[in-house]
Tab-separated table of C-alpha atoms (C1' of nucleotides) in Angstrom:
chain	number	residue	atom	x	y	z
R	1	UNK	CA	4.394	-22.063	17.104
R	2	UNK	CA	5.480	-19.705	15.214
R	3	UNK	CA	6.951	-16.268	16.573
R	4	UNK	CA	5.151	-13.101	14.731
R	5	UNK	CA	7.205	-10.933	13.901
R	6	UNK	CA	8.681	-7.999	14.662
R	7	UNK	CA	7.676	-5.767	12.336
R	8	UNK	CA	3.795	-6.952	12.758
R	9	UNK	CA	3.873	-6.246	16.174
R	10	UNK	CA	5.673	-2.892	15.673
R	11	UNK	CA	3.037	-2.229	12.776
R	12	UNK	CA	0.102	-3.073	14.910
R	13	UNK	CA	1.382	-0.855	17.898
R	14	UNK	CA	2.119	2.481	15.916
R	15	UNK	CA	-1.294	1.903	13.671
R	16	UNK	CA	-3.051	2.092	17.860
R	17	UNK	CA	-1.128	4.785	18.912
R	18	UNK	CA	-2.544	6.847	15.247
R	19	UNK	CA	-5.822	6.041	16.091
R	20	UNK	CA	-6.004	7.025	19.040
R	21	UNK	CA	-4.344	10.036	18.500
R	22	UNK	CA	-2.404	8.877	21.103
R	23	UNK	CA	0.154	10.587	18.417
R	24	UNK	CA	-1.111	13.505	16.595
R	25	UNK	CA	-1.675	14.246	12.963
R	26	UNK	CA	0.776	15.877	11.397
R	27	UNK	CA	3.468	14.750	14.479
R	28	UNK	CA	6.734	13.530	13.391
R	29	UNK	CA	7.511	9.859	13.673
R	30	UNK	CA	11.871	9.078	14.445
R	31	UNK	CA	12.589	6.211	13.543
R	32	UNK	CA	15.054	5.674	16.119
R	33	UNK	CA	13.195	7.162	19.127
R	34	UNK	CA	10.373	4.699	18.146
R	35	UNK	CA	12.740	1.838	18.224
R	36	UNK	CA	14.453	2.935	21.645
R	37	UNK	CA	10.631	3.030	22.271
R	38	UNK	CA	9.315	0.001	21.688
R	39	UNK	CA	12.833	-2.335	22.068
R	40	UNK	CA	13.782	-3.463	19.193
R	41	UNK	CA	15.762	-2.182	16.277
R	42	UNK	CA	15.506	-0.126	13.501
R	43	UNK	CA	14.845	-2.376	10.581
R	44	UNK	CA	11.402	-3.705	11.510
R	45	UNK	CA	10.382	0.387	12.381
R	46	UNK	CA	11.275	0.906	9.120
R	47	UNK	CA	10.052	-1.590	7.139
R	48	UNK	CA	6.452	-0.657	9.988
R	49	UNK	CA	6.436	2.789	8.572
R	50	UNK	CA	7.126	2.083	4.907
R	51	UNK	CA	3.948	-0.153	5.155
R	52	UNK	CA	2.052	2.638	6.866
R	53	UNK	CA	3.239	4.702	4.662
R	54	UNK	CA	1.734	2.626	1.370
R	55	UNK	CA	-1.551	2.771	4.061
R	56	UNK	CA	-1.717	6.623	3.786
R	57	UNK	CA	-1.865	6.727	7.470
R	58	UNK	CA	1.977	8.626	7.654
R	59	UNK	CA	4.086	11.023	5.046
R	60	UNK	CA	7.823	10.613	4.773
R	61	UNK	CA	9.819	13.393	3.448
R	62	UNK	CA	13.046	12.271	1.697
R	63	UNK	CA	15.795	13.257	4.404
R	64	UNK	CA	13.316	14.234	6.660
R	65	UNK	CA	11.556	11.735	7.944
R	66	UNK	CA	8.405	10.414	8.667
R	67	UNK	CA	4.927	11.852	10.289
R	68	UNK	CA	1.871	10.964	10.859
R	69	UNK	CA	-0.575	11.799	8.571
R	70	UNK	CA	-2.580	15.427	8.824
R	71	UNK	CA	-6.403	15.018	9.185
R	72	UNK	CA	-8.618	14.702	6.466
R	73	UNK	CA	-9.188	18.254	4.657
R	74	UNK	CA	-12.539	18.898	3.628
R	75	UNK	CA	-12.182	17.753	0.417
R	76	UNK	CA	-10.763	14.901	0.681
R	77	UNK	CA	-13.856	14.372	3.016
R	78	UNK	CA	-15.940	14.475	-0.044
R	79	UNK	CA	-14.216	12.484	-2.019
R	80	UNK	CA	-14.133	9.495	0.339
R	81	UNK	CA	-17.969	10.073	0.716
R	82	UNK	CA	-18.474	10.691	-2.994
R	83	UNK	CA	-16.349	7.058	-3.278
R	84	UNK	CA	-18.235	5.546	-1.264
R	85	UNK	CA	-21.890	6.457	-2.514
R	86	UNK	CA	-20.132	4.633	-5.902
R	87	UNK	CA	-19.243	1.730	-4.362
R	88	UNK	CA	-20.930	0.788	-1.251
R	89	UNK	CA	-25.003	0.375	-1.727
R	90	UNK	CA	-24.117	-1.209	-5.084
R	91	UNK	CA	-22.285	-4.347	-3.074
R	92	UNK	CA	-25.512	-4.008	-0.486
R	93	UNK	CA	-26.994	-4.781	-3.410
R	94	UNK	CA	-25.746	-7.708	-4.488
R	95	UNK	CA	-24.563	-8.511	-1.176
R	96	UNK	CA	-28.827	-9.297	-0.653
R	97	UNK	CA	-28.708	-11.061	-3.937
R	98	UNK	CA	-26.048	-13.516	-2.149
R	99	UNK	CA	-27.129	-14.275	0.596
R	100	UNK	CA	-28.357	-16.872	2.748
R	101	UNK	CA	-30.154	-17.540	6.355
R	102	UNK	CA	-27.080	-18.129	7.885
R	103	UNK	CA	-24.967	-15.077	6.699
R	104	UNK	CA	-27.940	-12.846	7.735
R	105	UNK	CA	-28.075	-14.008	10.678
R	106	UNK	CA	-24.143	-13.124	11.205
R	107	UNK	CA	-24.995	-9.787	9.915
R	108	UNK	CA	-27.644	-8.955	12.714
R	109	UNK	CA	-25.425	-10.851	15.176
R	110	UNK	CA	-22.943	-7.998	14.113
R	111	UNK	CA	-25.716	-5.064	14.061
R	112	UNK	CA	-26.619	-6.374	17.592
R	113	UNK	CA	-23.298	-5.472	18.702
R	114	UNK	CA	-23.224	-1.603	18.001
R	115	UNK	CA	-26.141	-1.517	20.119
R	116	UNK	CA	-25.914	-3.040	23.871
R	117	UNK	CA	-22.118	-4.438	24.681
R	118	UNK	CA	-20.414	-3.841	27.986
R	119	UNK	CA	-20.518	-0.017	28.917
R	120	UNK	CA	-17.788	1.931	28.150
R	121	UNK	CA	-15.835	3.546	31.282
R	122	UNK	CA	-14.585	6.225	28.885
R	123	UNK	CA	-15.046	8.611	26.100
R	124	UNK	CA	-12.133	7.636	24.432
R	125	UNK	CA	-12.946	3.632	24.987
R	126	UNK	CA	-16.891	4.173	24.156
R	127	UNK	CA	-16.122	5.971	20.923
R	128	UNK	CA	-13.314	3.760	19.413
R	129	UNK	CA	-15.896	0.458	20.917
R	130	UNK	CA	-19.109	2.054	18.324
R	131	UNK	CA	-16.009	3.231	15.677
R	132	UNK	CA	-14.693	-0.236	15.683
R	133	UNK	CA	-18.309	-1.729	15.662
R	134	UNK	CA	-19.303	0.733	12.512
R	135	UNK	CA	-16.664	-0.734	10.850
R	136	UNK	CA	-16.934	-4.440	10.924
R	137	UNK	CA	-20.618	-3.884	10.528
R	138	UNK	CA	-19.829	-2.719	6.905
R	139	UNK	CA	-16.823	-4.749	6.412
R	140	UNK	CA	-19.472	-7.464	6.825
R	141	UNK	CA	-21.883	-6.695	4.211
R	142	UNK	CA	-18.604	-6.226	2.301
R	143	UNK	CA	-17.288	-9.782	2.840
R	144	UNK	CA	-21.155	-11.302	1.791
R	145	UNK	CA	-21.002	-9.145	-1.277
R	146	UNK	CA	-17.894	-11.380	-2.006
R	147	UNK	CA	-15.798	-8.816	-4.025
R	148	UNK	CA	-12.439	-8.547	-2.604
R	149	UNK	CA	-11.447	-6.353	-5.093
R	150	UNK	CA	-13.847	-4.182	-3.574
R	151	UNK	CA	-13.304	-4.696	-0.184
R	152	UNK	CA	-9.908	-4.304	-0.926
R	153	UNK	CA	-10.190	-0.723	-1.623
R	154	UNK	CA	-12.525	1.012	0.845
R	155	UNK	CA	-10.089	-0.976	3.644
R	156	UNK	CA	-7.097	0.963	1.753
R	157	UNK	CA	-9.247	4.218	2.123
R	158	UNK	CA	-9.159	3.745	5.779
R	159	UNK	CA	-12.380	4.745	6.304
R	160	UNK	CA	-12.803	3.791	9.106
R	161	UNK	CA	-10.040	5.087	10.378
R	162	UNK	CA	-10.484	8.478	9.323
R	163	UNK	CA	-13.601	8.909	10.121
R	164	UNK	CA	-13.006	8.121	13.990
R	165	UNK	CA	-10.507	10.784	13.932
R	166	UNK	CA	-12.815	13.319	13.186
R	167	UNK	CA	-15.705	11.943	15.019
R	168	UNK	CA	-13.265	11.625	18.402
R	169	UNK	CA	-14.850	14.939	19.299
R	170	UNK	CA	-18.357	14.497	18.032
R	171	UNK	CA	-21.599	13.121	18.849
R	172	UNK	CA	-22.511	9.109	18.496
R	173	UNK	CA	-25.914	9.462	17.171
R	174	UNK	CA	-28.955	7.060	17.550
R	175	UNK	CA	-29.641	7.694	13.869
R	176	UNK	CA	-27.075	5.828	13.188
R	177	UNK	CA	-28.571	2.478	14.576
R	178	UNK	CA	-31.520	3.059	13.599
R	179	UNK	CA	-30.614	3.150	9.292
R	180	UNK	CA	-28.862	-0.330	10.404
R	181	UNK	CA	-31.775	-1.447	10.647
R	182	UNK	CA	-33.735	-0.178	7.559
R	183	UNK	CA	-30.903	-1.423	5.464
R	184	UNK	CA	-30.952	-5.219	7.825
R	185	UNK	CA	-35.057	-4.949	7.326
R	186	UNK	CA	-33.968	-4.817	3.193
R	187	UNK	CA	-31.945	-7.689	3.617
R	188	UNK	CA	-34.785	-9.493	5.725
R	189	UNK	CA	-36.688	-8.228	3.050
R	190	UNK	CA	-34.703	-9.651	0.536
R	191	UNK	CA	-35.032	-6.249	-1.704
R	192	UNK	CA	-32.090	-6.027	-3.477
R	193	UNK	CA	-32.842	-2.626	-4.478
R	194	UNK	CA	-34.002	-1.687	-0.639
R	195	UNK	CA	-30.704	-2.412	0.502
R	196	UNK	CA	-29.385	0.176	-2.262
R	197	UNK	CA	-31.211	2.772	-1.575
R	198	UNK	CA	-31.220	1.877	2.508
R	199	UNK	CA	-27.123	1.765	2.146
R	200	UNK	CA	-26.970	5.371	-0.407
R	201	UNK	CA	-29.079	7.082	2.200
R	202	UNK	CA	-26.947	5.741	5.626
R	203	UNK	CA	-23.901	6.721	3.827
R	204	UNK	CA	-25.254	10.225	2.851
R	205	UNK	CA	-26.447	11.347	6.564
R	206	UNK	CA	-23.632	9.863	7.383
R	207	UNK	CA	-22.029	12.478	5.505
R	208	UNK	CA	-24.394	14.922	6.638
R	209	UNK	CA	-23.674	14.436	10.583
R	210	UNK	CA	-19.728	14.391	10.006
R	211	UNK	CA	-19.808	17.352	7.970
R	212	UNK	CA	-20.039	18.595	11.113
R	213	UNK	CA	-16.676	18.305	12.136
R	214	UNK	CA	-15.681	21.113	9.835
R	215	UNK	CA	-17.543	23.950	10.925
T	1	UNK	CA	19.512	18.242	-8.218
T	2	UNK	CA	18.043	15.006	-6.215
T	3	UNK	CA	19.710	12.521	-4.801
T	4	UNK	CA	17.196	10.335	-5.498
T	5	UNK	CA	16.830	8.120	-3.256
T	6	UNK	CA	18.419	4.106	-4.237
T	7	UNK	CA	14.615	2.299	-2.858
T	8	UNK	CA	12.897	4.077	-5.073
T	9	UNK	CA	15.135	2.996	-8.141
T	10	UNK	CA	15.415	-0.590	-7.015
T	11	UNK	CA	11.915	-0.308	-6.514
T	12	UNK	CA	11.356	1.118	-10.140
T	13	UNK	CA	13.469	-2.030	-11.687
T	14	UNK	CA	11.688	-4.406	-9.861
T	15	UNK	CA	8.531	-3.518	-11.184
T	16	UNK	CA	9.815	-2.977	-14.591
T	17	UNK	CA	10.467	-6.796	-14.462
T	18	UNK	CA	7.036	-7.843	-13.446
T	19	UNK	CA	5.335	-5.745	-15.456
T	20	UNK	CA	7.179	-7.359	-18.169
T	21	UNK	CA	6.693	-10.759	-17.335
T	22	UNK	CA	10.784	-11.184	-17.061
T	23	UNK	CA	9.521	-12.172	-13.476
T	24	UNK	CA	7.397	-14.848	-14.517
T	25	UNK	CA	3.749	-14.444	-11.804
T	26	UNK	CA	5.134	-16.941	-9.454
T	27	UNK	CA	8.677	-16.465	-9.356
T	28	UNK	CA	10.968	-16.028	-6.354
T	29	UNK	CA	12.379	-12.707	-5.505
T	30	UNK	CA	15.326	-13.549	-2.993
T	31	UNK	CA	16.403	-10.533	-1.328
T	32	UNK	CA	20.387	-10.872	-1.100
T	33	UNK	CA	19.675	-12.456	-4.956
T	34	UNK	CA	18.567	-8.903	-5.891
T	35	UNK	CA	20.806	-6.754	-3.958
T	36	UNK	CA	24.163	-8.298	-5.233
T	37	UNK	CA	22.394	-8.151	-8.804
T	38	UNK	CA	20.722	-4.625	-8.853
T	39	UNK	CA	24.096	-3.717	-6.893
T	40	UNK	CA	23.191	-1.858	-3.819
T	41	UNK	CA	22.765	-3.365	0.090
T	42	UNK	CA	19.511	-5.269	1.202
T	43	UNK	CA	18.544	-2.721	3.244
T	44	UNK	CA	16.366	-0.777	0.219
T	45	UNK	CA	15.364	-3.871	-1.687
T	46	UNK	CA	13.659	-4.912	1.738
T	47	UNK	CA	11.654	-1.895	1.653
T	48	UNK	CA	10.426	-1.752	-1.852
T	49	UNK	CA	9.844	-5.162	-1.882
T	50	UNK	CA	7.400	-4.196	0.747
T	51	UNK	CA	5.789	-1.772	-0.695
T	52	UNK	CA	5.643	-3.686	-4.072
T	53	UNK	CA	4.389	-6.335	-1.171
T	54	UNK	CA	1.499	-3.717	-0.071
T	55	UNK	CA	0.760	-2.619	-3.798
T	56	UNK	CA	-0.166	-6.625	-3.847
T	57	UNK	CA	2.316	-7.173	-6.727
T	58	UNK	CA	4.415	-9.581	-4.562
T	59	UNK	CA	3.742	-11.616	-1.928
T	60	UNK	CA	5.479	-12.331	1.199
T	61	UNK	CA	5.732	-15.574	3.739
T	62	UNK	CA	6.911	-14.824	7.009
T	63	UNK	CA	10.419	-17.329	6.815
T	64	UNK	CA	10.075	-17.768	3.495
T	65	UNK	CA	10.786	-14.794	1.526
T	66	UNK	CA	9.095	-12.736	-1.266
T	67	UNK	CA	7.510	-14.423	-4.648
T	68	UNK	CA	6.074	-12.560	-7.135
T	69	UNK	CA	2.141	-12.538	-7.641
T	70	UNK	CA	0.012	-14.956	-9.484
T	71	UNK	CA	-2.520	-13.890	-12.882
T	72	UNK	CA	-5.472	-12.519	-11.535
T	73	UNK	CA	-7.408	-15.935	-11.258
T	74	UNK	CA	-11.131	-15.865	-13.892
T	75	UNK	CA	-12.885	-14.053	-9.715
T	76	UNK	CA	-10.520	-11.485	-9.310
T	77	UNK	CA	-10.824	-10.458	-12.812
T	78	UNK	CA	-14.661	-10.303	-12.710
T	79	UNK	CA	-14.172	-8.397	-9.512
T	80	UNK	CA	-11.709	-6.092	-11.111
T	81	UNK	CA	-14.063	-5.260	-13.590
T	82	UNK	CA	-17.581	-4.361	-11.676
T	83	UNK	CA	-15.487	-2.390	-9.495
T	84	UNK	CA	-14.565	-0.678	-12.647
T	85	UNK	CA	-18.199	-0.271	-13.263
T	86	UNK	CA	-19.284	1.564	-10.514
T	87	UNK	CA	-16.270	4.130	-10.289
T	88	UNK	CA	-15.293	4.699	-13.537
T	89	UNK	CA	-18.443	5.128	-15.611
T	90	UNK	CA	-19.501	7.980	-12.917
T	91	UNK	CA	-16.156	9.365	-12.805
T	92	UNK	CA	-16.693	9.586	-16.138
T	93	UNK	CA	-19.938	11.398	-15.655
T	94	UNK	CA	-18.048	13.767	-13.599
T	95	UNK	CA	-14.940	14.457	-15.572
T	96	UNK	CA	-17.679	15.596	-18.103
T	97	UNK	CA	-18.823	18.502	-15.369
T	98	UNK	CA	-15.031	18.939	-14.915
T	99	UNK	CA	-14.440	19.616	-18.466
T	100	UNK	CA	-13.237	22.949	-20.087
T	101	UNK	CA	-12.265	23.608	-23.321
T	102	UNK	CA	-7.652	23.486	-22.074
T	103	UNK	CA	-8.728	19.804	-20.250
T	104	UNK	CA	-10.572	18.975	-23.423
T	105	UNK	CA	-7.794	19.488	-25.643
T	106	UNK	CA	-5.207	17.726	-23.381
T	107	UNK	CA	-7.327	14.498	-23.445
T	108	UNK	CA	-7.968	14.709	-26.948
T	109	UNK	CA	-4.079	14.723	-27.104
T	110	UNK	CA	-3.883	11.383	-25.200
T	111	UNK	CA	-5.951	9.625	-27.279
T	112	UNK	CA	-4.396	10.429	-29.833
T	113	UNK	CA	-0.864	9.472	-28.654
T	114	UNK	CA	-2.989	6.028	-28.648
T	115	UNK	CA	-3.232	5.243	-32.593
T	116	UNK	CA	-0.289	7.215	-33.505
T	117	UNK	CA	2.840	7.085	-32.093
T	118	UNK	CA	6.645	5.532	-33.381
T	119	UNK	CA	5.787	1.906	-34.852
T	120	UNK	CA	7.121	-0.488	-32.609
T	121	UNK	CA	10.226	-2.739	-33.416
T	122	UNK	CA	8.645	-5.960	-31.215
T	123	UNK	CA	5.281	-7.366	-29.790
T	124	UNK	CA	6.250	-6.946	-26.777
T	125	UNK	CA	7.094	-2.348	-26.737
T	126	UNK	CA	4.115	-2.235	-28.959
T	127	UNK	CA	1.745	-4.047	-26.223
T	128	UNK	CA	3.343	-1.795	-23.298
T	129	UNK	CA	3.023	1.414	-25.424
T	130	UNK	CA	-0.546	0.657	-25.537
T	131	UNK	CA	-1.317	-0.553	-22.450
T	132	UNK	CA	0.906	2.837	-21.131
T	133	UNK	CA	-1.204	4.930	-23.800
T	134	UNK	CA	-4.696	3.684	-22.476
T	135	UNK	CA	-3.354	4.106	-18.672
T	136	UNK	CA	-2.809	7.438	-18.977
T	137	UNK	CA	-6.243	8.249	-20.745
T	138	UNK	CA	-8.386	6.914	-18.565
T	139	UNK	CA	-5.933	8.353	-15.310
T	140	UNK	CA	-7.092	11.756	-17.230
T	141	UNK	CA	-10.063	11.762	-17.578
T	142	UNK	CA	-9.934	10.373	-12.950
T	143	UNK	CA	-7.512	13.584	-12.362
T	144	UNK	CA	-10.221	16.207	-14.077
T	145	UNK	CA	-13.324	14.091	-12.680
T	146	UNK	CA	-10.874	15.379	-9.643
T	147	UNK	CA	-11.401	12.775	-6.995
T	148	UNK	CA	-7.818	11.765	-5.180
T	149	UNK	CA	-9.531	8.845	-4.032
T	150	UNK	CA	-10.967	7.175	-6.648
T	151	UNK	CA	-7.903	7.643	-8.099
T	152	UNK	CA	-5.586	6.522	-5.787
T	153	UNK	CA	-8.369	3.887	-4.818
T	154	UNK	CA	-8.416	2.687	-8.982
T	155	UNK	CA	-4.215	3.168	-8.954
T	156	UNK	CA	-3.452	0.560	-5.859
T	157	UNK	CA	-5.560	-2.178	-7.569
T	158	UNK	CA	-3.375	-1.887	-10.739
T	159	UNK	CA	-5.659	-2.413	-12.930
T	160	UNK	CA	-3.416	-1.652	-16.178
T	161	UNK	CA	-0.587	-3.581	-14.881
T	162	UNK	CA	-3.219	-6.545	-14.321
T	163	UNK	CA	-4.481	-6.154	-17.820
T	164	UNK	CA	-1.112	-5.957	-19.589
T	165	UNK	CA	0.242	-8.945	-17.522
T	166	UNK	CA	-3.673	-10.853	-19.221
T	167	UNK	CA	-3.214	-9.596	-22.531
T	168	UNK	CA	0.492	-10.077	-23.165
T	169	UNK	CA	-0.219	-13.109	-25.021
T	170	UNK	CA	-3.834	-12.037	-26.424
T	171	UNK	CA	-4.792	-9.115	-28.987
T	172	UNK	CA	-4.704	-5.390	-29.708
T	173	UNK	CA	-8.163	-4.302	-31.259
T	174	UNK	CA	-9.030	-1.103	-32.631
T	175	UNK	CA	-12.340	-1.182	-31.405
T	176	UNK	CA	-11.101	0.025	-28.130
T	177	UNK	CA	-9.815	3.388	-29.971
T	178	UNK	CA	-13.510	3.697	-31.437
T	179	UNK	CA	-15.140	3.485	-28.041
T	180	UNK	CA	-11.956	6.676	-26.405
T	181	UNK	CA	-13.784	8.126	-30.234
T	182	UNK	CA	-17.098	7.939	-28.436
T	183	UNK	CA	-15.959	8.840	-24.862
T	184	UNK	CA	-14.679	11.865	-26.247
T	185	UNK	CA	-17.446	12.494	-28.228
T	186	UNK	CA	-19.706	12.672	-25.621
T	187	UNK	CA	-16.846	15.380	-23.742
T	188	UNK	CA	-16.970	17.255	-27.107
T	189	UNK	CA	-21.038	17.834	-26.290
T	190	UNK	CA	-20.807	18.278	-22.878
T	191	UNK	CA	-23.484	15.459	-22.120
T	192	UNK	CA	-22.461	14.024	-19.158
T	193	UNK	CA	-24.670	10.819	-19.365
T	194	UNK	CA	-23.741	9.457	-22.483
T	195	UNK	CA	-20.094	10.353	-21.097
T	196	UNK	CA	-21.262	7.858	-18.269
T	197	UNK	CA	-22.699	4.965	-20.991
T	198	UNK	CA	-20.031	4.947	-23.308
T	199	UNK	CA	-17.585	4.648	-20.624
T	200	UNK	CA	-19.113	1.894	-19.197
T	201	UNK	CA	-19.866	0.443	-22.672
T	202	UNK	CA	-16.212	0.955	-23.036
T	203	UNK	CA	-15.437	-1.117	-19.738
T	204	UNK	CA	-17.563	-3.461	-20.560
T	205	UNK	CA	-16.526	-4.351	-24.006
T	206	UNK	CA	-13.060	-4.271	-22.717
T	207	UNK	CA	-13.868	-6.830	-20.327
T	208	UNK	CA	-15.654	-9.458	-22.770
T	209	UNK	CA	-12.168	-8.839	-25.065
T	210	UNK	CA	-10.088	-10.453	-22.569
T	211	UNK	CA	-12.518	-12.861	-20.660
T	212	UNK	CA	-10.891	-14.977	-24.324
T	213	UNK	CA	-7.801	-14.538	-22.185
T	214	UNK	CA	-9.234	-17.190	-19.527
T	215	UNK	CA	-10.545	-19.522	-22.166
O	1	DA	C1'	13.496	-49.732	-3.697
O	2	DA	C1'	11.464	-46.223	-1.196
O	3	DA	C1'	10.999	-44.027	3.834
O	4	DT	C1'	13.358	-41.252	6.927
O	5	DG	C1'	16.554	-38.608	9.305
O	6	DC	C1'	20.864	-35.436	9.415
O	7	DA	C1'	23.750	-31.733	7.753
O	8	DA	C1'	24.467	-28.656	4.528
O	9	DT	C1'	22.941	-24.294	1.993
O	10	DA	C1'	19.985	-20.891	0.721
O	11	DT	C1'	17.579	-17.686	2.787
O	12	DC	C1'	15.352	-14.451	6.228
O	13	DA	C1'	14.544	-11.195	10.145
O	14	DT	C1'	16.812	-8.389	12.839
O	15	DA	C1'	20.330	-6.347	15.285
O	16	DT	C1'	24.355	-2.545	15.211
O	17	DA	C1'	27.411	0.910	12.177
O	18	DC	C1'	28.669	4.863	10.002
O	19	DG	C1'	28.470	8.266	6.420
O	20	DA	C1'	25.347	12.211	4.890
O	21	DT	C1'	22.167	15.740	5.230
O	22	DA	C1'	18.377	18.585	7.953
O	23	DT	C1'	17.879	21.719	11.046
O	24	DG	C1'	18.115	25.081	14.794
O	25	DG	C1'	20.046	27.659	17.577
O	26	DT	C1'	24.678	30.991	18.081
O	27	DC	C1'	28.000	33.857	16.691
O	28	DT	C1'	29.768	36.848	14.150
O	29	DT	C1'	30.039	40.308	11.596
O	30	DG	C1'	28.895	44.869	8.398
S	1	DC	C1'	20.889	45.541	15.984
S	2	DA	C1'	20.037	42.476	11.834
S	3	DA	C1'	21.652	39.133	8.593
S	4	DG	C1'	24.581	35.463	7.707
S	5	DA	C1'	27.099	32.113	8.361
S	6	DC	C1'	28.983	28.572	11.133
S	7	DC	C1'	29.310	24.348	13.833
S	8	DA	C1'	25.968	20.471	16.709
S	9	DT	C1'	23.064	17.733	17.582
S	10	DA	C1'	19.309	15.338	15.509
S	11	DT	C1'	18.003	12.084	12.336
S	12	DC	C1'	17.896	9.675	7.845
S	13	DG	C1'	19.996	6.285	4.303
S	14	DT	C1'	22.415	2.781	3.243
S	15	DA	C1'	25.540	-1.069	4.114
S	16	DT	C1'	27.498	-4.857	6.516
S	17	DA	C1'	26.662	-9.066	10.303
S	18	DT	C1'	24.651	-12.372	12.633
S	19	DG	C1'	22.182	-16.054	14.562
S	20	DA	C1'	17.467	-18.336	13.278
S	21	DT	C1'	14.633	-20.964	10.100
S	22	DA	C1'	13.265	-22.985	5.735
S	23	DT	C1'	14.825	-25.857	1.732
S	24	DT	C1'	16.983	-30.029	0.051
S	25	DG	C1'	19.931	-33.385	-1.115
S	26	DC	C1'	22.155	-36.423	0.293
S	27	DA	C1'	23.241	-40.939	3.400
S	28	DT	C1'	21.528	-44.409	6.142
S	29	DT	C1'	17.949	-47.834	7.428
S	30	DT	C1'	14.672	-51.241	6.576
DNA sequence: AAATGCAATATCATATACGATATGGTCTTG
DNA sequence: CAAGACCATATCGTATATGATATTGCATTT
């Protein structure tokens, strides 16, 4: 039985606060303040913040301190989606080629999670659940594509975290579910080109839906 | 004058030791050992190692410690090049569209650096110089493509570091220079599709040249 | 001789301490 | 009254100390 390290716990708790916008973009993150609040010493807080910095979720200014990363700019948003379009459709194609009935089944389950699931109690938890499920679905496809480098690169960009923060106040549409369904159809048919196209279409539409958040 | 932080210095010095294979893949990296050796306390060493861990250059085992990341496996190598092929040719195309005479000029200079330059004193420094210049050239193109997300994602994969470690004992060919030249020709002509093709070709050939390192 | 248990050592994880620097408000001065 | 100097506080960056855990080697036993 290993005692999970304090650093991991601190990292996770700060991550959640950032994700839930409890710590808003730009807010300061004083080390000893967090240490007192989480009832640990400064050392693990320091290390957790260093990790979050490398992940791009917080920024550090020498002799000034850490602060939560600002919201995505329009350009960063564009860049992020261009990146996804370079990588994810191709990964969907590859996933299609690697697909086994068992893997497909797991993917279907993952997609189903998004539609049903317990009714949310409030706006916040609902969006959170949706974002989590969507991230899970895309993640599943990347795992099937079996390219750890690509998966890591996307994970490092924290696509879904940023998107969640953006869509926090926007509407969750039924469209995304339908697009996922079209992707699944391509997978079921074993049509790699169709999977590529469906993923491309899905991401482009997702981009256009979210672009409204900048108006 | 800025008081460069000790953490930065420690990070850099360890990075160089990893890059130069002075610390071989798999070697242990004891915190207090490094602290004594570099004549600093453990705290900055800890933070530097945490950064290197996020960068994928060292691994950490809870209650055991840090160690240098192992060499790329054949699969990781394949994945890395598949990733590059998804991203860099498209970036070359975009760079071509963004190109101005001034930017092209800088790129030409960058490419020229690779060919001439002072004669190396030994194998090690020669490869190091080549690897650095090659990294610089590709980096320059990504900057022109002006997609910071993509650039960061590639940087995070430490493509050129891994490649250098692989090619440490292999031959540096003239071919790479010729491929860069073909890329430049496409840029000069303003032919985005040709730039895409040339970059694709260059990376695929680079992959095939290095694949020998696994035999 | 091989295996097992135990002690010694190396190393980590965390806590705490302290000097250094930035920031913000107040006070002085022109 | 405005502008600049100065001090107090917050916070960082680094160092050091301490308890906990893993690893290693040796002794003991079978």
